[in-house]
mmCIF file of C-alpha atoms and ligand atoms in Angstrom:
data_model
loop_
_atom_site.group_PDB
_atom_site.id
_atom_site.type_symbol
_atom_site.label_atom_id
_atom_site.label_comp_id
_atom_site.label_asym_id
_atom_site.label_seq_id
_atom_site.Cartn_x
_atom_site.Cartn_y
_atom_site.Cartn_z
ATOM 1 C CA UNK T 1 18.026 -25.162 11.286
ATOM 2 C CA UNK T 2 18.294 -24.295 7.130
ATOM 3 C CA UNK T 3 18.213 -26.921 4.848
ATOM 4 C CA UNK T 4 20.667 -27.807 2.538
ATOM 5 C CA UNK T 5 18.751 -26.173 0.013
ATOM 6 C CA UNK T 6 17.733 -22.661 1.715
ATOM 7 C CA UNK T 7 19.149 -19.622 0.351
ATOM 8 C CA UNK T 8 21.993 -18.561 3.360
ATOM 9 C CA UNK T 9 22.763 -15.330 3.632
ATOM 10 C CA UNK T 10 26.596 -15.618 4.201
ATOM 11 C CA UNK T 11 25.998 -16.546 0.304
ATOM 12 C CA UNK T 12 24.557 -13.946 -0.910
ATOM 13 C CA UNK T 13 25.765 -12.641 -4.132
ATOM 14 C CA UNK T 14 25.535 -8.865 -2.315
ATOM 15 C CA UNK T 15 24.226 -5.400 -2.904
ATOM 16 C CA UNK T 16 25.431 -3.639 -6.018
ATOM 17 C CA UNK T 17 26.861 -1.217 -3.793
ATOM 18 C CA UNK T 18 28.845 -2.848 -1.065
ATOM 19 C CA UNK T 19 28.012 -1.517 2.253
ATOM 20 C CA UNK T 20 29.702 -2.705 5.642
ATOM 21 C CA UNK T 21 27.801 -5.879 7.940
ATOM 22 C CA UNK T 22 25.426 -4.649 10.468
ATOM 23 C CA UNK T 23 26.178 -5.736 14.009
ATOM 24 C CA UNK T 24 22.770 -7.536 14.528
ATOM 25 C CA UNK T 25 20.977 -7.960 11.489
ATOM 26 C CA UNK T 26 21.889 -10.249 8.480
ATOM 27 C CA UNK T 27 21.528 -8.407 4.828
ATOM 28 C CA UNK T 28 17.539 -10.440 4.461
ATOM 29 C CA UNK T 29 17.107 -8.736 7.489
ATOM 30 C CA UNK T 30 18.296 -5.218 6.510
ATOM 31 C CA UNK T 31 16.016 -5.665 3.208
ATOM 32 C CA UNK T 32 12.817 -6.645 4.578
ATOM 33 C CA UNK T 33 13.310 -3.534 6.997
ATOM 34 C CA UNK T 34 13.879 -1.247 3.582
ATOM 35 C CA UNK T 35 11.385 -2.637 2.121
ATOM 36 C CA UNK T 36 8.901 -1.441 5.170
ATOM 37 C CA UNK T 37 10.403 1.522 5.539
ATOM 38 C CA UNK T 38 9.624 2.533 1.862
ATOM 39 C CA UNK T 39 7.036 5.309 0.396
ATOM 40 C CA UNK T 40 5.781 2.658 -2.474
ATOM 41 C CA UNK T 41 5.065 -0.069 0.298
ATOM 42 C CA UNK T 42 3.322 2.709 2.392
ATOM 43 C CA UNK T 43 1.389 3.721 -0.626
ATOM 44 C CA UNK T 44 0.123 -0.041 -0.803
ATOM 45 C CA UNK T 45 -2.388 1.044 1.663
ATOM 46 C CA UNK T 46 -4.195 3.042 -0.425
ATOM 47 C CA UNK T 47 -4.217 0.656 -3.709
ATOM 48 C CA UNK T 48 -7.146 -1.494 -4.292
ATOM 49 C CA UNK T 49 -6.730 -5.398 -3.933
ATOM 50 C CA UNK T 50 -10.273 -6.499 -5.111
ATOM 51 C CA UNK T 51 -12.645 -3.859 -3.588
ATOM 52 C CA UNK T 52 -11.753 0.058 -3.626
ATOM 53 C CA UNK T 53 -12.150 1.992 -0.438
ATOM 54 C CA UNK T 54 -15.362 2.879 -1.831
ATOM 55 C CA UNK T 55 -17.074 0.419 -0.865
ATOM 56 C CA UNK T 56 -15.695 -0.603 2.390
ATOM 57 C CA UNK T 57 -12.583 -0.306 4.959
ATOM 58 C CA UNK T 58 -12.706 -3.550 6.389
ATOM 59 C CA UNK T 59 -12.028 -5.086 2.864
ATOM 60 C CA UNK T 60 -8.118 -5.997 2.101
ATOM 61 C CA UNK T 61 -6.231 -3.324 0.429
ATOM 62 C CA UNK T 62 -3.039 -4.425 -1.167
ATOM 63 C CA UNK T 63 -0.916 -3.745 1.629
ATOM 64 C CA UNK T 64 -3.568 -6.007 4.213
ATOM 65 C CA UNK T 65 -3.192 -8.492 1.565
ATOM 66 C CA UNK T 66 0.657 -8.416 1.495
ATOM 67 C CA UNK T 67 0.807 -8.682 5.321
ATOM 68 C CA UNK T 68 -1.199 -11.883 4.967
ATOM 69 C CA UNK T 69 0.861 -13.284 1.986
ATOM 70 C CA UNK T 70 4.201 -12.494 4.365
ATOM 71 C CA UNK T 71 2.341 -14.691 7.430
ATOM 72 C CA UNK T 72 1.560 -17.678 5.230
ATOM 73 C CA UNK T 73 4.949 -17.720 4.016
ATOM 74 C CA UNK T 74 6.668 -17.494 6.636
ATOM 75 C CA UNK T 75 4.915 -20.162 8.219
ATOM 76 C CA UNK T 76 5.674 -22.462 5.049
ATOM 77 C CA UNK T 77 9.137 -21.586 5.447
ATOM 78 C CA UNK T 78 9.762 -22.210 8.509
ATOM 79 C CA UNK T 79 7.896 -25.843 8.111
ATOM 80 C CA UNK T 80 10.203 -26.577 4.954
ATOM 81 C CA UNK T 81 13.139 -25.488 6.952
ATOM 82 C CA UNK T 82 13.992 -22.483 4.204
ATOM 83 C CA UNK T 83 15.407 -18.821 4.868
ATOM 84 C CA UNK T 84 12.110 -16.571 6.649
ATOM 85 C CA UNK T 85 14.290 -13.901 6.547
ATOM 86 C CA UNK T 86 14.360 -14.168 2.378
ATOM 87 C CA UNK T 87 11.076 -15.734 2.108
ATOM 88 C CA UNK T 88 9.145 -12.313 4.265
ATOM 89 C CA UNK T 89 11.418 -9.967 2.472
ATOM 90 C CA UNK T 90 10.157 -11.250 -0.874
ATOM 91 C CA UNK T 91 6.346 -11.789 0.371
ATOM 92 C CA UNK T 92 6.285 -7.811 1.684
ATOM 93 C CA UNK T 93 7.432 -6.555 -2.045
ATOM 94 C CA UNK T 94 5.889 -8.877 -4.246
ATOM 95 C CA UNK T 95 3.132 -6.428 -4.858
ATOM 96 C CA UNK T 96 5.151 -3.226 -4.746
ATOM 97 C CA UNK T 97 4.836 -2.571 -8.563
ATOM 98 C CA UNK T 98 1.223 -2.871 -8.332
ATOM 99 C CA UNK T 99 -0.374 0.456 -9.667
ATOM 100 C CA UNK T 100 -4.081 2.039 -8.636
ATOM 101 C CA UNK T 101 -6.899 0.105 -8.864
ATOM 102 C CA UNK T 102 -5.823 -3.593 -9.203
ATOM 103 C CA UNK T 103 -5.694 -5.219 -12.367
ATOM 104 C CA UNK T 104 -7.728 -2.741 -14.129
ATOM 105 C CA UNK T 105 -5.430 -0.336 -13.446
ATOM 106 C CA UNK T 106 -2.164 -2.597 -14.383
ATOM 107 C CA UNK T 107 -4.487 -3.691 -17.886
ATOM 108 C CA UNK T 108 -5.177 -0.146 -18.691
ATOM 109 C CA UNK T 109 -1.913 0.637 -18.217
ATOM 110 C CA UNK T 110 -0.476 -1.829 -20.063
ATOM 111 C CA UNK T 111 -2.831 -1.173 -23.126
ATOM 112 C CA UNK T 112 -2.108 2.204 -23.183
ATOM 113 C CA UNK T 113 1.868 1.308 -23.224
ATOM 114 C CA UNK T 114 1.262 -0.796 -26.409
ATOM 115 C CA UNK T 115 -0.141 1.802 -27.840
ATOM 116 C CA UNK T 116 3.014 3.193 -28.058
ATOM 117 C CA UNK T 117 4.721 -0.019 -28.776
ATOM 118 C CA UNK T 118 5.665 -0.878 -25.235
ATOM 119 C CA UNK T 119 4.275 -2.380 -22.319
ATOM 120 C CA UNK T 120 3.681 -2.383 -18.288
ATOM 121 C CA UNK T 121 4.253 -5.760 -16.036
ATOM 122 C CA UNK T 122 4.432 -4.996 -12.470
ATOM 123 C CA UNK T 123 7.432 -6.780 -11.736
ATOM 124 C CA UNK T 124 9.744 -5.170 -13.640
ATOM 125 C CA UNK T 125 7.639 -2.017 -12.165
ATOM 126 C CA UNK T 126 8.730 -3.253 -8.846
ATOM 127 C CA UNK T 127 12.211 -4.023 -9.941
ATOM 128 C CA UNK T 128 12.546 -0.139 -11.148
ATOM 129 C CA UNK T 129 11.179 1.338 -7.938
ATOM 130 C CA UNK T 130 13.460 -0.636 -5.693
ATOM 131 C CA UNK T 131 16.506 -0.113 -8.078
ATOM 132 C CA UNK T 132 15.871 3.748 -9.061
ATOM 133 C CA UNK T 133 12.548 5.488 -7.673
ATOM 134 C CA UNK T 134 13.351 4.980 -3.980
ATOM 135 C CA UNK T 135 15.535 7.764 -2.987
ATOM 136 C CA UNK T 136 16.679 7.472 0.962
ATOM 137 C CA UNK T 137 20.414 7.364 0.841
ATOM 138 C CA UNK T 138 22.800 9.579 0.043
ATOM 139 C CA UNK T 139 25.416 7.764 -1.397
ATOM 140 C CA UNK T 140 23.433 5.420 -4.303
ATOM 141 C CA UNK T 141 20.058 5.525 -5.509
ATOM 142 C CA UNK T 142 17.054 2.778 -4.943
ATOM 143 C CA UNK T 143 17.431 0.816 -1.593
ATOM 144 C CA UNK T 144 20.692 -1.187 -2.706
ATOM 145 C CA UNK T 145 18.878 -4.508 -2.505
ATOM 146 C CA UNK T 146 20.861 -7.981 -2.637
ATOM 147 C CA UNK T 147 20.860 -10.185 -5.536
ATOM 148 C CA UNK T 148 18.370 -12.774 -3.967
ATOM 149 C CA UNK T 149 15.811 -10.257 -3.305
ATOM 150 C CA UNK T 150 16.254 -8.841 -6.503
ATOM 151 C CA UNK T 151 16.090 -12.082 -8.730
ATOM 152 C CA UNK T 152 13.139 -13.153 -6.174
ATOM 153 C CA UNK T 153 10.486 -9.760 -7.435
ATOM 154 C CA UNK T 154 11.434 -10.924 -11.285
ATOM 155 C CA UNK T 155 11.500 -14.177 -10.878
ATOM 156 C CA UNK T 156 8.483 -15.440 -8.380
ATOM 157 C CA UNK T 157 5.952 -15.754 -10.405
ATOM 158 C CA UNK T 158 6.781 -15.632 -13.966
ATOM 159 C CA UNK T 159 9.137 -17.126 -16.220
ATOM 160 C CA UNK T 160 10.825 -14.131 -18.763
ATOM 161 C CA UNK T 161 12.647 -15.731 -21.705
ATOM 162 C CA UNK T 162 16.123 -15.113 -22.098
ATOM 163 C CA UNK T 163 15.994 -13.807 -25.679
ATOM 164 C CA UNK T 164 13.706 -11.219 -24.969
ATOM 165 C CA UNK T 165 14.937 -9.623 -21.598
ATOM 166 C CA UNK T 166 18.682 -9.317 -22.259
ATOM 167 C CA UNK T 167 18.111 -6.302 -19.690
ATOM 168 C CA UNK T 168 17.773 -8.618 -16.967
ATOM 169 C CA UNK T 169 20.507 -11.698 -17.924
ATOM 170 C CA UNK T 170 22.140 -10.774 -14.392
ATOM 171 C CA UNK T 171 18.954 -12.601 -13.033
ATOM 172 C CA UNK T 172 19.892 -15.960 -14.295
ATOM 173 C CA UNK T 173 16.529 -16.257 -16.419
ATOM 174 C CA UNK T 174 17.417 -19.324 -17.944
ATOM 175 C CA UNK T 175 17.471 -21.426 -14.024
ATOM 176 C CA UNK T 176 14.777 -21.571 -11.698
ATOM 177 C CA UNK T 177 14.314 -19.513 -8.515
ATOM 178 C CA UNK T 178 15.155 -20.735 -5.492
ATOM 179 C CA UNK T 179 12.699 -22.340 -3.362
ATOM 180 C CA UNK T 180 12.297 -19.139 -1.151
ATOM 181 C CA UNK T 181 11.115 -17.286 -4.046
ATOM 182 C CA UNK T 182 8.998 -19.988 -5.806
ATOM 183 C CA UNK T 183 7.064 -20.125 -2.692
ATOM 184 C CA UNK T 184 5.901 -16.645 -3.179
ATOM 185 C CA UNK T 185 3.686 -17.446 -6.301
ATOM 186 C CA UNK T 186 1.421 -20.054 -4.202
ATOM 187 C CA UNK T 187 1.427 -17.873 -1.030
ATOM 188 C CA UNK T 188 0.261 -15.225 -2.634
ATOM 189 C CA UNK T 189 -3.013 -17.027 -4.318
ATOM 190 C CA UNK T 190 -3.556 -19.137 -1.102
ATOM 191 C CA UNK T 191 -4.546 -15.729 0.330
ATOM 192 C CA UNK T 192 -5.985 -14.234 -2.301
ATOM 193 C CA UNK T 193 -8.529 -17.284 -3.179
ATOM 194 C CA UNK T 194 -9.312 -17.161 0.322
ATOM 195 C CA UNK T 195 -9.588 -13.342 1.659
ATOM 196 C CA UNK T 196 -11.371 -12.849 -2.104
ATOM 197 C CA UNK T 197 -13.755 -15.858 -0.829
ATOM 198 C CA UNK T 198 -13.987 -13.439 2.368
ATOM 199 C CA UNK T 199 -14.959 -10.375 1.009
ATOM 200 C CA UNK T 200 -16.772 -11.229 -1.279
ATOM 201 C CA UNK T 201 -19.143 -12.802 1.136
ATOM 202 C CA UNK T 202 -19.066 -9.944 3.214
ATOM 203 C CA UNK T 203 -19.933 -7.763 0.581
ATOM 204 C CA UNK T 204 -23.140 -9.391 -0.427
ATOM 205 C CA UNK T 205 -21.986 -10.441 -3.903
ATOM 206 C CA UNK T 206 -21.203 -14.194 -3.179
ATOM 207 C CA UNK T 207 -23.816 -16.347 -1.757
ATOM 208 C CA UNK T 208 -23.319 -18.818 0.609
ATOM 209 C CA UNK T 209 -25.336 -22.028 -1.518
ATOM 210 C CA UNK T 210 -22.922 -21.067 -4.607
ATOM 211 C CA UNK T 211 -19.561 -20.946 -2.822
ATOM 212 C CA UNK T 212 -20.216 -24.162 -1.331
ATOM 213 C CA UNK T 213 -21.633 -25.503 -4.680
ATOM 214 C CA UNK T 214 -18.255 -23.514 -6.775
ATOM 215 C CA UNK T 215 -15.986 -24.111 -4.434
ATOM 216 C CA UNK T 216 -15.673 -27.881 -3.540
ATOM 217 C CA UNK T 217 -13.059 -27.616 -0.626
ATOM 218 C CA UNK T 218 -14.911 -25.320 0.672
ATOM 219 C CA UNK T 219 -17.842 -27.110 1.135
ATOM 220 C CA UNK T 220 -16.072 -29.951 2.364
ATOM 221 C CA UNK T 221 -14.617 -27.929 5.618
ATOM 222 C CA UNK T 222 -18.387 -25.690 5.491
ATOM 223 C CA UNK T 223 -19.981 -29.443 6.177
ATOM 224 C CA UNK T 224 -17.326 -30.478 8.704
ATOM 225 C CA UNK T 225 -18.377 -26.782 10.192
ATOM 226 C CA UNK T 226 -21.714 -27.804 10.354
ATOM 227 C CA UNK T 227 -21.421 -31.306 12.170
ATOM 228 C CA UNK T 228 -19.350 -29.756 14.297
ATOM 229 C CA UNK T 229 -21.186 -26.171 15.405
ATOM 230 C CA UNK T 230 -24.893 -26.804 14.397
ATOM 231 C CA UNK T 231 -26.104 -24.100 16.246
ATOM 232 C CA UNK T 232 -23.823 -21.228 15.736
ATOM 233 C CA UNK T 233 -24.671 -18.540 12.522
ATOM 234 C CA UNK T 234 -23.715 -18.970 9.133
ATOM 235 C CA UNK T 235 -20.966 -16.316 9.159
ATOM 236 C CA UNK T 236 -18.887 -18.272 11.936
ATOM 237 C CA UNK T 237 -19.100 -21.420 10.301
ATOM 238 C CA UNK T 238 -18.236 -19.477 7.006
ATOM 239 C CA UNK T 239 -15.059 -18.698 9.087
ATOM 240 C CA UNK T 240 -14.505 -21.370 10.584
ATOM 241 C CA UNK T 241 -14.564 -23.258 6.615
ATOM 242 C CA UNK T 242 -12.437 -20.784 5.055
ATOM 243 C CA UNK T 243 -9.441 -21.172 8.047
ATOM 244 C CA UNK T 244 -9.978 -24.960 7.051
ATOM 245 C CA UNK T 245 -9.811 -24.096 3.864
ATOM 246 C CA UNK T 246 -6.485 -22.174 3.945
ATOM 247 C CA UNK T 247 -4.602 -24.526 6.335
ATOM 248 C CA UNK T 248 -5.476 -27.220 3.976
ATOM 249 C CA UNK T 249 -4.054 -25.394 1.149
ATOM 250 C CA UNK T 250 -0.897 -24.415 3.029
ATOM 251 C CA UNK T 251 -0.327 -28.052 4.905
ATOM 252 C CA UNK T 252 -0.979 -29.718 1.165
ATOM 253 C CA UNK T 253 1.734 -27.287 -0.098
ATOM 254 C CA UNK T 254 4.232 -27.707 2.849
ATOM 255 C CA UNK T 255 3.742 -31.679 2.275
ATOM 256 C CA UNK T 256 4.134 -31.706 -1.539
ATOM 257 C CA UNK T 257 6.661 -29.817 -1.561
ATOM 258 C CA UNK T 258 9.060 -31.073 0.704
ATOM 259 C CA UNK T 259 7.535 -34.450 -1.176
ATOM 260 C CA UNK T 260 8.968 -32.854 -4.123
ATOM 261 C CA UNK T 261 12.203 -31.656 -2.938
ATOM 262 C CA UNK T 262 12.769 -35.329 -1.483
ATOM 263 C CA UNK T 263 12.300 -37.207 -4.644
ATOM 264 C CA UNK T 264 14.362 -34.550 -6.787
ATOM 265 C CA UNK T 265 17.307 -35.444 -5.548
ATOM 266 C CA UNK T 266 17.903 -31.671 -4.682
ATOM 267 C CA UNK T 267 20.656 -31.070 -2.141
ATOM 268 C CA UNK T 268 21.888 -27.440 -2.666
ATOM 269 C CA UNK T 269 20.378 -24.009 -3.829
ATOM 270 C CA UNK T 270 22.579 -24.370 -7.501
ATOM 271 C CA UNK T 271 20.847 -27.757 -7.686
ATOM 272 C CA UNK T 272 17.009 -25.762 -7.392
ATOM 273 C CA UNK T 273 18.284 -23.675 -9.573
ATOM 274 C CA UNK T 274 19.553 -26.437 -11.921
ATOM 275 C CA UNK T 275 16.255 -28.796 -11.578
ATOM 276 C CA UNK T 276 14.258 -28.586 -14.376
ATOM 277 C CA UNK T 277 11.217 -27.665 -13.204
ATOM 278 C CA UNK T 278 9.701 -25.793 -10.173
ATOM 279 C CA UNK T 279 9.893 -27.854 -7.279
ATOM 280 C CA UNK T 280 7.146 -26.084 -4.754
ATOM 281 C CA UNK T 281 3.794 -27.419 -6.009
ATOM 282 C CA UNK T 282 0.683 -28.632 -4.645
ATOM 283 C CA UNK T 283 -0.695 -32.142 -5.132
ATOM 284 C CA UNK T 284 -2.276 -32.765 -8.114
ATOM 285 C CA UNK T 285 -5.654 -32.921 -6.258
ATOM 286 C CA UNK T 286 -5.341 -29.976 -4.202
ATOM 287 C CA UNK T 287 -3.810 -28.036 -7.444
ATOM 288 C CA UNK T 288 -7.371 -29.210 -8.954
ATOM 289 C CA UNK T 289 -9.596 -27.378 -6.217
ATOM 290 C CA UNK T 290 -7.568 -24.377 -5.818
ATOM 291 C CA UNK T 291 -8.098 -24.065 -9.765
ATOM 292 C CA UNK T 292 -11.296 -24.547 -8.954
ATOM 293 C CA UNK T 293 -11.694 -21.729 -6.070
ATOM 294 C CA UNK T 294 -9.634 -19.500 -8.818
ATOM 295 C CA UNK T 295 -12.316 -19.646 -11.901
ATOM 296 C CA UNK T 296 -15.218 -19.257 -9.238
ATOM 297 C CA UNK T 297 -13.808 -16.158 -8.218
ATOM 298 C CA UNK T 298 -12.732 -15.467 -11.385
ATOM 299 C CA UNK T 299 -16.566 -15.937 -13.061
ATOM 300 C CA UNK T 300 -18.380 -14.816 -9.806
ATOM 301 C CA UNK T 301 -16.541 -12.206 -8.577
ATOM 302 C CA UNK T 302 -13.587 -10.179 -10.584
ATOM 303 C CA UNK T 303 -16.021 -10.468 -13.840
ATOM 304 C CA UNK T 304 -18.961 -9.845 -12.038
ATOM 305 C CA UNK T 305 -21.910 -6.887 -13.233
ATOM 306 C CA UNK T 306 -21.405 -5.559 -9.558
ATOM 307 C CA UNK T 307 -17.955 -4.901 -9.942
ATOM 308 C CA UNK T 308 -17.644 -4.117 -13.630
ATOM 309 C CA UNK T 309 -18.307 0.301 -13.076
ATOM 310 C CA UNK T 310 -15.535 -0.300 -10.402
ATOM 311 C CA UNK T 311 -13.360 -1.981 -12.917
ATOM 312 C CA UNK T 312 -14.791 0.510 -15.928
ATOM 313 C CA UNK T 313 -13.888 3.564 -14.161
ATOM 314 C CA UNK T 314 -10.397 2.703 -13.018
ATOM 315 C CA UNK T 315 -9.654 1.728 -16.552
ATOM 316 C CA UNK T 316 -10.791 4.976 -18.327
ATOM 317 C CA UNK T 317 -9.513 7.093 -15.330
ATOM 318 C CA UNK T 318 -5.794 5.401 -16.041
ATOM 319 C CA UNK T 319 -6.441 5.971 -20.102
ATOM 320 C CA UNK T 320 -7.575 9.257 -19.200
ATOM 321 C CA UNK T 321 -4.513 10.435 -18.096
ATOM 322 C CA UNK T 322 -1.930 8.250 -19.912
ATOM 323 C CA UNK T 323 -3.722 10.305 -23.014
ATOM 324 C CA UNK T 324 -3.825 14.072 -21.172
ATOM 325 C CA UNK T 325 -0.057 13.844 -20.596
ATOM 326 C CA UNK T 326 1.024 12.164 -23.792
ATOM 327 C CA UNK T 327 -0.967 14.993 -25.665
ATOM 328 C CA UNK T 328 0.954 17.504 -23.004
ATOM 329 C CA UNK T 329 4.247 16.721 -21.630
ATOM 330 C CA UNK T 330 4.828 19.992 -20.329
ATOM 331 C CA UNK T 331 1.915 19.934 -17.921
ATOM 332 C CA UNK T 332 3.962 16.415 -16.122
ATOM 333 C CA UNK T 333 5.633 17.692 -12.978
ATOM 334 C CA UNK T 334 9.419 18.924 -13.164
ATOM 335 C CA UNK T 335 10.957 15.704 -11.977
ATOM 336 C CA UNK T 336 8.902 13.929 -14.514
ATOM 337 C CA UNK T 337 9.758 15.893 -17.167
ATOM 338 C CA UNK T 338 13.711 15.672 -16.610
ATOM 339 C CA UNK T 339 13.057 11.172 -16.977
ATOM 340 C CA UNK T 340 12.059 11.953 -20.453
ATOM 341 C CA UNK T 341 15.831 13.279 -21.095
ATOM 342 C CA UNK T 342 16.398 9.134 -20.557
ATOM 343 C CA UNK T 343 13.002 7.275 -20.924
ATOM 344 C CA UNK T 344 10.383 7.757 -23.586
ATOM 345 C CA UNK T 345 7.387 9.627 -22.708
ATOM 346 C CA UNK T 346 5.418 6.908 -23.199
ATOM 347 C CA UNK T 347 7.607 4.984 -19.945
ATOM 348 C CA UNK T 348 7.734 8.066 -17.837
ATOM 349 C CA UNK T 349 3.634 8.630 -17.609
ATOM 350 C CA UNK T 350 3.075 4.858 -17.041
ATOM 351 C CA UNK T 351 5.972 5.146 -14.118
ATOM 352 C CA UNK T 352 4.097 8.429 -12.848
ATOM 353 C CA UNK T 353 1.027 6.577 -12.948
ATOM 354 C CA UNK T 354 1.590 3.455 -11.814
ATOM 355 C CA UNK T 355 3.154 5.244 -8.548
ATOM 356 C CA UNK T 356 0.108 6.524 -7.392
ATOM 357 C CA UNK T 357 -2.548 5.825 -4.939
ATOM 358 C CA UNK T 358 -6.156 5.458 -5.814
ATOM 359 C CA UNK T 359 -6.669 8.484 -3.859
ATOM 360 C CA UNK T 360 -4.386 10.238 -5.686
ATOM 361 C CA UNK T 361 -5.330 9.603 -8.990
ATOM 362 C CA UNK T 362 -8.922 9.893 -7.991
ATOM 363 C CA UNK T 363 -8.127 13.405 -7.195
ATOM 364 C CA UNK T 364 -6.199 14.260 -9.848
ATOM 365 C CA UNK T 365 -8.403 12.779 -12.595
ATOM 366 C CA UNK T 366 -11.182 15.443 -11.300
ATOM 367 C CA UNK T 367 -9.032 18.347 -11.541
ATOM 368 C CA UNK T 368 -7.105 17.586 -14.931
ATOM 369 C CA UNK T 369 -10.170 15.917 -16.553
ATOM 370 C CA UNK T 370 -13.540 15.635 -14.980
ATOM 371 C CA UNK T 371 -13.180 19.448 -15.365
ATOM 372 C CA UNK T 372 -12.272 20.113 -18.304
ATOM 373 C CA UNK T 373 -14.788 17.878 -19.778
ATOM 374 C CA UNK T 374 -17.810 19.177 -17.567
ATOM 375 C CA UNK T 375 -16.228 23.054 -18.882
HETATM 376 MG MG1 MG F 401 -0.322 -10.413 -4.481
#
């Protein structure tokens, strides 16, 4: 059933530390079920997406959000005739490297790195958790991923030059992905754009009038809604225009794609790799509208005066505490301080940090700082 140009497994380019075949699951398999079966993709429950738990439970946390972005793409896969296997694994720990409250939380962090001449990106986050901070075997460290899964968290969603990541030239930085991983990118904002479109509506700070005005997809399914179930409330025909919405955006990207991959040329994995470009893509008119959906959100929502204490406090929480244990080192936890034999201090209180739940560093912001200050 794989295309020619799916990732197969009997290809892999294997684990860093061989291990034997397992009698009924392939080595995609065997990842995805690390992956699950890991304390940072439990911790995803507790990391803000968009909203904190603050404000509501019924609102997608980070790991509701990566369940949704692993059902879209597997879907998608399956249509284009690519490896599901690959394509979950890589949907379930694209977010792993996410630290506490959302983007705040990964700016902050990433300021207060530069401060000290480095800096934080998520993926290489998630590469180091899956490669070192996961300890559950006994004879190697991390979760002894294989290659594909590996290149897949660098690679889907951002291009690293060469020159400046020698680190990583094992990943092949200077080819493209393959098509199980470039999916990953568009998955992932098909259900963001959409759940963000959700909750934001359910939490009273997005209007009905200005979504359908903003959002021009949108409107066109809300309409079709409309014709078709005049008599039903505006929250069902909200639904019923957002699943519109969605399975447009994930048909248009199943069609363009394959589209794509047809008049490419492409016939084998080394030839995705090879192609000059990315080859999974939306239509030109379809990219237009989900830009489109993206600013809204981006003007109405994420920059929003609602949201901005949320985004505010999560910040100086995370500079907070970069600051307390930069100032004392010998106040980080044991294990923590034994990194800095290796890392710089700097790396091993934006690792400690970027580990932890909101929750967590909620709680720990009140006793090392709130405290102190309120002394
Ligand atoms: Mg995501």
């Amino acid at each position: 059933m794989l295309a020619s140009y799916a990732v197969r497994v009997e290809s892999s380019l294997g684990r860093r530390y061989p291990e034997a075949p397992h009698p009924y699951r392939d080595d995609f398999q065997r990842d995805r079920d690390r992956i699950i079966h890991a304390r940072a993709f439990r911790r995803l429950e507790n990391k803000t997406q968009v909203f904190t738990r603050r404000l509501s439970d019924h609102f997608r946390t980070r790991l509701t959000h990566t369940i949704e972005v692993a059902q879209i793409s597997r879907t998608i896969a399956a249509a284009l005739h690519l490896n599901e296997s690959l394509v979950e694994t890589l949907a379930l720990v694209h977010d792993i490297g996410h630290p506490p409250f959302g983007h705040s939380g990964e700016h902050a962090l990433d300021e207060a790195m530069r401060e000290h001449g480095e800096s934080f990106d998520h993926n290489l986050h998630a590469l180091r958790i899956v490669e070192q901070f996961e300890q559950r075997y006994a004879s190697h460290p991390g979760l002894n991923l294989t290659f594909e899964v590996r290149e897949g968290i660098i690679k889907h969603s951002h291009d690293y030059a060469p020159a400046d990541y020698p680190e990583l030239a094992e990943y092949l930085l200077d080819k493209r992905p393959p098509l199980e991983a470039q999916l990953i990118d568009h998955t992932d904002e098909i259900a963001y754009n959409t759940a963000d479109l959700d909750d934001g509506y359910e939490a009273g700070l997005l209007k009905l009038d200005d979504i359908r005005q903003g959002v021009s997809l949108f409107d066109r399914y809300y309409r079709e809604a409309e014709r078709e179930f005049p008599a039903v409330r505006d929250k069902l025909k909200f639904n019923e225009a957002l699943k519109r919405m969605l399975n447009h955006l994930v048909s248009d990207l199943i069609t363009h794609t394959a589209h794509r991959i047809q008049s490419s040329g492409v016939q084998t994995v080394e030839d995705v790799r090879c192609y000059p470009e990315r080859l999974a893509a939306f239509s030109p008119a379809t990219d237009a509208q989900r830009a489109e959906a993206k600013q809204f959100l981006y003007c109405n929502l994420y920059q929003s005066a609602p949201l901005r204490p949320q985004k505010a406090d999560g910040e100086k929480i995370v500079f907070d505490l970069f600051r307390h244990w930069i100032a004392n080192p010998a106040a980080l936890p044991a294990s923590y301080q034994r990194k800095m034999e290796t890392d710089t201090p700097a790396r091993v209180i934006c690792d400690y940090i970027a580990g932890m739940t909101d929750n967590y560093i909620l709680d720990l912001h009140k006793k090392l700082i709130s405290r102190v200050v309120t002394k």
